[in-house]
Amino acid sequence: MRRTVMVFSVAWIALGAMAPAQAAVHSIDELPYVNVVGCNDKEHWAAQRVICSPEARHSKLWDKLVQEDGYVFGQYRDLLQNTALNSPEQQRIVVSQGEYLRRRDACGKDLLCMLRVEEARDKELMALRAKLRKDLPEDEIAAWSKGWVIPGSGGKPQALGQRVMAGFALYPLPHVTLADGSTLFWGFQQGEGSVQSLAMTNGKGQLQVLGMADDLLLSSKEKTSTPQLRLFVQDPKALERYLPALRAWAAADSLGFNQECPGKDAQRCTAAMQSPLPIRAFLLRHEAGKKRENNALQSPVPLPKVQDSVSPGLFWQ
């Protein structure tokens, strides 16, 4: 099947020339070639000006050109999310995207040439996505959650694993790879966006933090319920390392994701980070000498004080 990367309207992508050396950024939205704009943008590349012209719109190739362009740029953004921010690997992807755009420009007014360049880049990015693909550690999630329960509806116990996996119904799962190679996956329950789950893995793909969010999505705008984010760890030290990213995700979630910060949404992001985030953590491990219980909320863990070093602008869906 055709991949479900990103859906683009007939708006086109405005692209800026890439600097010889890419400066460090705080969000993939600061990287070149990721800004979506209309055909009236002043920064069009030569190929864009041709494709956006009235003559091209009447060509039988126009629909296919627009479609392939959407695939290419959707995959490009997805690859940026799959690689560590500011890493050499990510920068190589940015450089290769600039090279692709210049190849397309070199086609002049030849629409068939442009289409061939787009299709070749599409295949190239598909192969790279397959190589860099990261999967949710479902086996580890099952092992972590086995035997544990949480209070469910009506006070009846609900299996922790059942609740967590219900919140990963979205496919493909949104995820972001951080500078240290760790990856944060998240999703939501089918038909119920306010029921979400998340998982944080280290650079080796091993599960470090499991989480459940309820009524957190858009909670900064809609005060209709009590939001909460419950985190589960087997080693409390994981919170010291991963809490900055988890706090930033919670802030992004409360805003509805897709925030440009740094950028036009910087003030909103700052306010969300500074507001009290409804985060609690629990130890998902039976301690020696204590009565064995299966309530996953029986062992709360204090949250460490951490610096907010991750931007909510990282998290898009």
GROMACS .gro file of N, CA and C in nm, residues 22-35 76-77 80 85-86 94 260-263 311 313-314 316:
model
   84
   22GLN      N    1   2.545   2.368   0.860
   22GLN     CA    2   2.416   2.376   0.930
   22GLN      C    3   2.437   2.402   1.079
   23ALA      N    4   2.383   2.515   1.127
   23ALA     CA    5   2.394   2.548   1.268
   23ALA      C    6   2.306   2.456   1.350
   24ALA      N    7   2.338   2.438   1.477
   24ALA     CA    8   2.258   2.355   1.566
   24ALA      C    9   2.119   2.414   1.579
   25VAL      N   10   2.018   2.329   1.583
   25VAL     CA   11   1.880   2.373   1.593
   25VAL      C   12   1.815   2.309   1.714
   26HIS      N   13   1.699   2.362   1.755
   26HIS     CA   14   1.625   2.310   1.869
   26HIS      C   15   1.504   2.227   1.826
   27SER      N   16   1.471   2.233   1.698
   27SER     CA   17   1.353   2.164   1.646
   27SER      C   18   1.375   2.136   1.499
   28ILE      N   19   1.315   2.028   1.448
   28ILE     CA   20   1.330   1.999   1.306
   28ILE      C   21   1.266   2.108   1.220
   29ASP      N   22   1.177   2.188   1.278
   29ASP     CA   23   1.114   2.296   1.202
   29ASP      C   24   1.210   2.411   1.174
   30GLU      N   25   1.326   2.408   1.236
   30GLU     CA   26   1.428   2.508   1.206
   30GLU      C   27   1.521   2.462   1.094
   31LEU      N   28   1.508   2.337   1.051
   31LEU     CA   29   1.593   2.283   0.945
   31LEU      C   30   1.544   2.330   0.809
   32PRO      N   31   1.631   2.331   0.709
   32PRO     CA   32   1.588   2.371   0.574
   32PRO      C   33   1.487   2.275   0.515
   33TYR      N   34   1.405   2.330   0.426
   33TYR     CA   35   1.316   2.254   0.338
   33TYR      C   36   1.197   2.189   0.409
   34VAL      N   37   1.153   2.241   0.523
   34VAL     CA   38   1.039   2.178   0.592
   34VAL      C   39   0.919   2.271   0.607
   35ASN      N   40   0.923   2.391   0.551
   35ASN     CA   41   0.814   2.486   0.570
   35ASN      C   42   0.711   2.476   0.458
   76TYR      N   43   1.067   1.314   0.385
   76TYR     CA   44   1.180   1.393   0.434
   76TYR      C   45   1.160   1.432   0.579
   77ARG      N   46   1.043   1.483   0.610
   77ARG     CA   47   1.015   1.523   0.748
   77ARG      C   48   1.015   1.401   0.842
   80LEU      N   49   1.364   1.312   0.926
   80LEU     CA   50   1.422   1.404   1.024
   80LEU      C   51   1.378   1.367   1.165
   85LEU      N   52   1.851   1.479   1.653
   85LEU     CA   53   1.860   1.620   1.617
   85LEU      C   54   2.006   1.665   1.615
   86ASN      N   55   2.044   1.731   1.507
   86ASN     CA   56   2.180   1.787   1.488
   86ASN      C   57   2.287   1.680   1.465
   94VAL      N   58   1.958   1.631   0.524
   94VAL     CA   59   1.929   1.769   0.483
   94VAL      C   60   2.008   1.805   0.358
  260GLU      N   61   0.532   2.573   1.662
  260GLU     CA   62   0.657   2.627   1.610
  260GLU      C   63   0.727   2.703   1.721
  261CYS      N   64   0.813   2.632   1.793
  261CYS     CA   65   0.890   2.697   1.898
  261CYS      C   66   1.027   2.631   1.907
  262PRO      N   67   1.133   2.711   1.889
  262PRO     CA   68   1.131   2.854   1.864
  262PRO      C   69   1.053   2.890   1.737
  263GLY      N   70   0.996   3.010   1.738
  263GLY     CA   71   0.915   3.054   1.627
  263GLY      C   72   0.791   3.126   1.675
  311SER      N   73   1.253   2.119   2.366
  311SER     CA   74   1.146   2.208   2.324
  311SER      C   75   1.019   2.132   2.289
  313GLY      N   76   0.838   2.208   2.065
  313GLY     CA   77   0.833   2.217   1.919
  313GLY      C   78   0.886   2.094   1.848
  314LEU      N   79   0.944   2.001   1.921
  314LEU     CA   80   0.993   1.876   1.860
  314LEU      C   81   0.880   1.782   1.820
  316TRP      N   82   0.541   1.665   1.674
  316TRP     CA   83   0.435   1.689   1.574
  316TRP      C   84   0.362   1.560   1.545
   0.00000   0.00000   0.00000
